[in-house]
Coordinates of C-alpha atoms and ligand atoms in Angstrom, one line a residue:
X1 CA 1.8 -11.8 23.2
X2 CA 1.2 -12.8 19.6
X3 CA 4.1 -13.1 17.2
X4 CA 3.1 -10.0 15.2
X5 CA 3.2 -8.0 18.5
X6 CA 6.5 -9.4 19.3
X7 CA 8.2 -8.9 15.9
X8 CA 6.6 -6.0 14.0
X9 CA 8.6 -2.8 14.5
X10 CA 7.1 -1.0 17.6
X11 CA 7.3 2.3 15.6
X12 CA 4.9 0.8 13.1
X13 CA 2.6 -0.8 15.7
X14 CA 2.0 2.6 17.2
X15 CA 0.9 4.0 13.9
X16 CA -2.7 4.2 12.7
X17 CA -3.5 3.1 9.1
X18 CA -4.5 5.9 6.8
X19 CA -8.2 5.8 6.8
X20 CA -10.2 6.3 3.6
X21 CA -13.9 6.6 4.2
X22 CA -16.4 4.9 2.0
X23 CA -17.8 7.2 -0.7
X24 CA -20.2 5.0 -2.6
X25 CA -23.3 6.9 -3.6
X26 CA -22.0 10.2 -2.2
X27 CA -21.0 13.5 -3.9
X28 CA -17.3 13.1 -3.3
X29 CA -15.6 16.3 -2.3
X30 CA -13.1 14.9 0.2
X31 CA -9.9 14.0 -1.6
X32 CA -8.8 16.9 -4.0
X33 CA -9.6 14.9 -7.1
X34 CA -10.3 16.6 -10.4
X35 CA -14.1 16.0 -10.9
X36 CA -14.1 16.1 -14.7
X37 CA -14.0 13.0 -16.9
X38 CA -12.3 12.9 -20.3
X39 CA -14.3 13.5 -23.5
X40 CA -15.4 10.3 -25.3
X41 CA -13.1 11.0 -28.3
X42 CA -10.0 11.2 -26.1
X43 CA -11.1 8.0 -24.3
X44 CA -11.2 6.2 -27.6
X45 CA -7.8 7.5 -28.6
X46 CA -6.4 6.4 -25.2
X47 CA -7.9 2.9 -25.5
X48 CA -6.4 2.5 -28.9
X49 CA -3.0 3.2 -27.4
X50 CA -3.5 1.1 -24.3
X51 CA -4.4 -1.9 -26.5
X52 CA -0.8 -2.4 -27.5
X53 CA 0.8 -2.2 -24.1
X54 CA 2.6 -5.5 -23.5
X55 CA 1.4 -6.3 -20.0
X56 CA 3.2 -9.7 -20.1
X57 CA 6.4 -7.8 -20.1
X58 CA 7.9 -5.7 -17.3
X59 CA 7.6 -2.0 -17.7
X60 CA 10.4 0.3 -18.7
X61 CA 12.3 0.4 -15.3
X62 CA 13.2 4.1 -15.6
X63 CA 9.9 5.2 -17.1
X64 CA 12.1 7.2 -19.6
X65 CA 9.5 8.1 -22.1
X66 CA 7.1 9.4 -19.5
X67 CA 10.0 11.3 -17.7
X68 CA 11.0 13.0 -20.9
X69 CA 7.5 14.1 -21.6
X70 CA 7.2 15.4 -18.0
X71 CA 10.4 17.3 -18.4
X72 CA 9.3 19.1 -21.5
X73 CA 5.7 19.8 -20.3
X74 CA 6.9 21.0 -16.9
X75 CA 9.9 22.9 -18.3
X76 CA 12.4 21.2 -16.1
X77 CA 15.9 22.6 -16.8
X78 CA 18.1 20.2 -18.7
X79 CA 20.8 20.0 -16.1
X80 CA 18.4 18.8 -13.4
X81 CA 17.3 15.2 -12.8
X82 CA 13.7 13.9 -12.5
X83 CA 12.4 10.8 -10.8
X84 CA 8.9 9.4 -11.2
X85 CA 7.1 7.8 -8.3
X86 CA 4.0 5.8 -7.8
X87 CA 2.3 8.9 -6.5
X88 CA 4.3 11.5 -4.7
X89 CA 3.6 9.5 -1.5
X90 CA 6.0 6.9 -2.7
X91 CA 8.7 9.6 -3.2
X92 CA 8.1 10.8 0.3
X93 CA 8.7 7.3 1.5
X94 CA 11.8 6.9 -0.7
X95 CA 13.2 10.2 0.8
X96 CA 12.4 9.1 4.3
X97 CA 14.1 5.7 3.8
X98 CA 17.2 7.2 2.1
X99 CA 17.9 9.7 4.9
X100 CA 16.9 7.5 7.9
X101 CA 19.5 6.9 10.6
X102 CA 19.0 6.5 14.4
X103 CA 18.8 9.9 16.2
X104 CA 18.0 11.8 13.0
X105 CA 15.1 14.3 13.0
X106 CA 12.7 15.1 10.2
X107 CA 10.8 18.3 10.3
X108 CA 7.6 19.7 8.9
X109 CA 4.9 22.2 9.8
X110 CA 1.5 21.6 11.3
X111 CA -1.3 21.6 10.4
X112 CA 0.2 20.0 7.4
X113 CA 0.2 16.9 5.1
X114 CA -0.2 13.9 7.3
X115 CA 1.9 11.5 5.3
X116 CA 5.2 13.2 6.3
X117 CA 4.6 12.3 9.9
X118 CA 3.4 8.8 9.1
X119 CA 6.3 8.0 6.8
X120 CA 8.9 9.5 9.2
X121 CA 7.7 7.5 12.2
X122 CA 7.6 4.3 10.1
X123 CA 11.3 4.6 9.4
X124 CA 12.1 5.2 13.1
X125 CA 13.2 8.8 12.8
X126 CA 12.0 11.5 15.2
X127 CA 9.4 13.9 13.8
X128 CA 9.2 17.5 14.8
X129 CA 6.2 19.6 13.7
X130 CA 6.5 23.3 13.8
X131 CA 3.2 25.1 14.4
X132 CA 1.9 27.5 11.8
X133 CA 0.5 30.9 12.9
X134 CA -3.0 30.3 14.3
X135 CA -4.8 33.1 12.5
X136 CA -4.0 32.5 8.9
X137 CA -1.7 29.4 8.9
X138 CA 1.3 31.4 7.6
X139 CA 4.9 30.4 8.5
X140 CA 6.3 32.3 11.5
X141 CA 9.8 33.2 10.4
X142 CA 11.5 33.2 13.8
X143 CA 9.7 30.0 14.9
X144 CA 10.6 27.9 11.9
X145 CA 14.2 29.2 11.6
X146 CA 14.7 28.7 15.3
X147 CA 13.4 25.2 15.1
X148 CA 15.7 24.4 12.2
X149 CA 18.7 25.7 14.1
X150 CA 17.7 23.9 17.2
X151 CA 16.8 20.5 15.7
X152 CA 19.2 20.4 12.7
X153 CA 16.7 18.2 10.8
X154 CA 18.1 15.7 8.3
X155 CA 15.0 16.3 6.1
X156 CA 12.5 19.1 5.9
X157 CA 9.1 18.7 4.1
X158 CA 7.0 21.8 3.4
X159 CA 3.9 21.8 1.1
X160 CA 3.1 25.1 -0.6
X161 CA 0.2 25.5 -1.1
X162 CA -0.2 23.7 2.2
X163 CA -2.7 20.9 2.7
X164 CA -5.2 21.1 4.5
X165 CA -5.0 24.9 4.9
X166 CA -4.8 25.9 1.2
X167 CA -2.4 28.9 1.5
X168 CA 0.9 29.5 -0.2
X169 CA 3.8 30.3 2.0
X170 CA 5.9 33.4 1.8
X171 CA 8.7 32.8 -0.7
X172 CA 11.3 34.7 1.3
X173 CA 10.6 32.6 4.3
X174 CA 10.9 29.4 2.3
X175 CA 14.2 30.5 0.8
X176 CA 15.4 31.3 4.3
X177 CA 14.4 27.8 5.4
X178 CA 16.4 26.3 2.6
X179 CA 19.4 28.5 3.5
X180 CA 19.3 27.5 7.2
X181 CA 18.5 23.8 6.8
X182 CA 21.5 21.5 7.1
X183 CA 20.0 18.8 4.9
X184 CA 17.6 18.6 2.0
X185 CA 14.4 20.7 1.9
X186 CA 11.5 19.2 0.0
X187 CA 9.1 21.8 -1.3
X188 CA 6.0 19.8 -2.0
X189 CA 4.1 21.5 -4.9
X190 CA 1.2 19.1 -5.1
X191 CA -1.1 22.0 -5.9
X192 CA 1.3 23.8 -8.2
X193 CA -1.2 23.6 -11.1
X194 CA -3.7 25.6 -9.1
X195 CA -1.3 28.1 -7.5
X196 CA 0.8 28.8 -10.6
X197 CA 3.8 29.3 -8.2
X198 CA 6.9 27.2 -8.0
X199 CA 10.4 27.3 -6.5
X200 CA 11.7 25.2 -9.5
X201 CA 13.8 28.2 -10.7
X202 CA 15.8 28.2 -7.4
X203 CA 16.9 24.5 -7.5
X204 CA 20.1 25.4 -9.2
X205 CA 21.0 28.1 -6.7
X206 CA 21.0 25.7 -3.7
X207 CA 22.6 22.4 -2.9
X208 CA 19.7 21.2 -0.8
X209 CA 16.4 22.1 -2.6
X210 CA 14.2 19.4 -4.2
X211 CA 10.8 20.0 -5.7
X212 CA 8.1 17.3 -5.3
X213 CA 5.0 17.3 -7.5
X214 CA 2.1 15.1 -8.5
X215 CA -0.3 14.7 -11.3
X216 CA -3.0 13.5 -8.9
X217 CA -4.6 16.8 -8.0
X218 CA -4.7 18.1 -11.6
X219 CA -6.5 15.1 -12.9
X220 CA -4.8 11.7 -12.6
X221 CA -5.3 10.6 -9.0
X222 CA -6.1 7.1 -10.2
X223 CA -2.8 6.7 -12.1
X224 CA -0.5 7.3 -9.2
X225 CA 2.2 9.5 -10.8
X226 CA 4.3 11.8 -8.7
X227 CA 7.8 13.2 -9.6
X228 CA 10.8 14.7 -7.9
X229 CA 13.1 17.3 -9.5
X230 CA 16.5 18.0 -8.2
X231 CA 20.2 17.9 -8.7
X232 CA 21.6 14.6 -9.9
X233 CA 23.8 14.2 -6.8
X234 CA 20.5 13.7 -4.8
X235 CA 18.5 11.8 -7.4
X236 CA 21.3 9.4 -8.3
X237 CA 21.3 8.2 -4.7
X238 CA 17.5 8.1 -4.4
X239 CA 17.3 6.0 -7.6
X240 CA 19.1 3.2 -5.8
X241 CA 16.2 2.5 -3.5
X242 CA 13.4 3.3 -6.0
X243 CA 12.0 -0.1 -6.8
X244 CA 12.8 -0.8 -10.5
X245 CA 9.3 -1.2 -11.8
X246 CA 7.5 1.2 -9.5
X247 CA 5.5 2.7 -12.4
X248 CA 3.4 0.1 -14.2
X249 CA 3.1 0.0 -17.9
X250 CA -0.4 1.2 -18.1
X251 CA 0.4 4.2 -15.9
X252 CA 3.5 5.0 -18.0
X253 CA 1.6 4.8 -21.3
X254 CA -1.5 6.7 -20.0
X255 CA 0.7 9.4 -18.4
X256 CA 2.5 9.8 -21.6
X257 CA -0.7 9.9 -23.6
X258 CA -2.5 12.5 -21.4
X259 CA 0.6 14.7 -21.3
X260 CA 0.3 14.9 -25.0
X261 CA -3.2 16.3 -24.4
X262 CA -2.1 18.4 -21.4
X263 CA -4.2 21.3 -22.5
X264 CA -7.3 19.4 -21.5
X265 CA -6.1 19.2 -17.9
X266 CA -5.0 22.8 -18.0
X267 CA -8.5 23.9 -19.1
X268 CA -10.0 21.7 -16.4
X269 CA -7.7 23.2 -13.8
X270 CA -8.7 26.7 -14.9
X271 CA -12.3 25.9 -14.5
X272 CA -11.7 24.5 -11.0
X273 CA -9.9 27.7 -10.0
X274 CA -12.8 29.8 -11.2
X275 CA -15.2 27.6 -9.2
X276 CA -12.9 27.7 -6.2
X277 CA -13.0 31.5 -6.2
X278 CA -16.8 31.4 -6.6
X279 CA -17.1 28.9 -3.8
X280 CA -14.9 31.0 -1.5
X281 CA -17.1 34.0 -2.0
X282 CA -20.3 32.1 -1.4
X283 CA -19.0 30.1 1.6
X284 CA -17.6 33.2 3.1
X285 CA -21.0 34.9 3.0
X286 CA -22.7 32.1 5.0
X287 CA -23.4 33.0 8.6
X288 CA -21.8 30.3 10.8
X289 CA -18.9 29.7 8.4
X290 CA -15.4 31.1 8.5
X291 CA -13.3 30.5 5.4
X292 CA -9.6 30.9 4.6
X293 CA -8.4 31.9 1.1
X294 CA -7.0 29.1 -1.0
X295 CA -4.5 28.7 -3.8
X296 CA -5.3 25.0 -4.2
X297 CA -8.4 23.0 -5.3
X298 CA -10.0 22.9 -1.9
X299 CA -11.2 25.3 0.8
X300 CA -10.7 25.1 4.5
X301 CA -13.5 26.4 6.6
X302 CA -14.6 26.5 10.2
X303 CA -18.1 25.9 11.5
X304 CA -18.5 28.7 14.0
X305 CA -22.1 28.0 15.2
X306 CA -22.0 24.2 15.1
X307 CA -19.9 21.2 16.1
X308 CA -18.0 20.1 13.0
X309 CA -18.5 16.4 13.7
X310 CA -22.3 17.0 13.6
X311 CA -22.2 19.2 10.6
X312 CA -20.0 16.6 8.8
X313 CA -22.5 13.8 9.6
X314 CA -25.4 16.0 8.5
X315 CA -23.7 16.5 5.2
X316 CA -23.2 12.8 4.8
X317 CA -26.8 12.2 5.6
X318 CA -27.6 14.5 2.7
X319 CA -25.3 12.7 0.4
X320 CA -22.1 14.8 0.5
X321 CA -18.7 13.7 1.7
X322 CA -16.1 16.3 2.6
X323 CA -13.2 16.0 5.0
X324 CA -13.6 16.5 8.7
X325 CA -10.5 18.0 10.3
X326 CA -12.0 18.5 13.8
X327 CA -9.7 17.0 16.4
X328 CA -6.8 16.4 14.0
X329 CA -4.9 19.5 15.2
X330 CA -5.7 22.2 17.9
X331 CA -5.6 24.9 15.2
X332 CA -8.3 23.1 13.2
X333 CA -11.0 23.0 15.8
X334 CA -14.4 22.6 14.1
X335 CA -12.7 22.8 10.7
X336 CA -13.7 21.0 7.6
X337 CA -12.2 20.9 4.1
X338 CA -14.2 20.8 0.9
X339 CA -12.7 19.9 -2.5
X340 CA -13.9 21.9 -5.5
X341 CA -16.2 19.6 -7.6
X342 CA -18.2 20.2 -10.7
X343 CA -20.4 23.3 -11.0
X344 CA -23.4 21.1 -10.1
X345 CA -21.8 19.4 -7.2
X346 CA -20.6 22.7 -5.8
X347 CA -24.1 24.2 -6.0
X348 CA -25.6 21.3 -4.2
X349 CA -22.9 21.5 -1.5
X350 CA -23.5 25.3 -1.1
X351 CA -27.2 24.9 -0.9
X352 CA -26.9 22.2 1.6
X353 CA -24.4 23.9 3.9
X354 CA -26.4 27.1 3.8
X355 CA -29.3 25.1 5.3
X356 CA -27.0 23.4 7.9
X357 CA -24.4 26.0 9.0
X358 CA -26.6 27.4 11.7
X359 CA -29.5 25.3 12.8
X360 CA -28.6 22.0 14.4
X361 CA -30.9 19.5 12.8
X362 CA -31.8 16.7 15.1
Ligands
LIG401 C1 -2.2 14.7 -2.2 C2 -0.9 15.2 -1.7 C3 0.2 14.4 -1.9 C4 0.2 13.0 -2.4 O1 -0.2 12.9 -3.7 P1 0.0 11.5 -4.6 O2 0.9 11.9 -5.7 O3 -1.4 11.2 -5.0 O4 0.6 10.5 -3.7 C5 1.5 14.8 -1.5 N1 1.6 16.0 -0.9 C6 0.5 16.8 -0.7 C7 0.7 18.1 0.0 C8 -0.7 16.4 -1.0 O5 -1.8 17.2 -0.7

């Protein structure tokens, strides 16, 4: 037995590293990125600001200027606290660490965002996944409330709109989950910019509701900026395990800069939503494809005439990378997920999948 096998936490040894496929040279529609670059003029203004960032110094440990800007743009009520993370993934990890104790259970729904499970298992807690309804991926009220009562989870994660299914969950059921959960419920609004829906207005009514968001999907995936909003009794504790310089100076300055030009991202998001609705119509009309409605910047669909692995590979052969979800969950048999790209990328994708959805090409 090598020493790594002997000493690395067995819970971590049994995990699989998160796999990111190579995308070089491909039309990249796999990762919910905003496909639009910034205009040249904005890039010049940004570079002028970045010039003066003192990278020989540590960043502002609390990212105060960026947090304040986020507060005002996102209309965070003044009595709530906000914490910025190196992507919302880091905040998921902070939450998982902060609540971890032997015998505790963390709960989410499946098919859902894979990182909840990954992070929960890494901190040695038990992870329970409650299945969504098979036909439309909605929450089943009795099933989820029953699971919460049975397992008494220390932490509940629910993404709405959900990834990879794209649907928003029923607000009444979410509120009932919050009422029934003994511990904190994290509503992950990673796709809030596209859905326009939020539970932020409810945070003050509960002692266990926290809202998680990210700037990744609306345009800043490369910066790694996520944020958590909640009552200070929660965030003051979480602050103790956030690493002091988790947001680097360039991300702080850039985040601050683009939030002062937030209208650009809003306009891009609006365009993406229009394209999403167009893509949904077009995809739905293709024989051999079944789609589900989306409130996010991607569309889940099923290949009904072909094996999804083969269809996925055929798309890669033709220069298009999407996400293959086949075999990731029983409810996602032969399912794939396409991120909304530029108008041109979307047309190429549609033309290509029209030619592939039915006839297996050898
Ligand atoms: C993409 C995504 C995240 C992670 O976003 P980052 O801020 O880029 O780490 C979190 N939750 C959900 C549901 C996501 O889809």
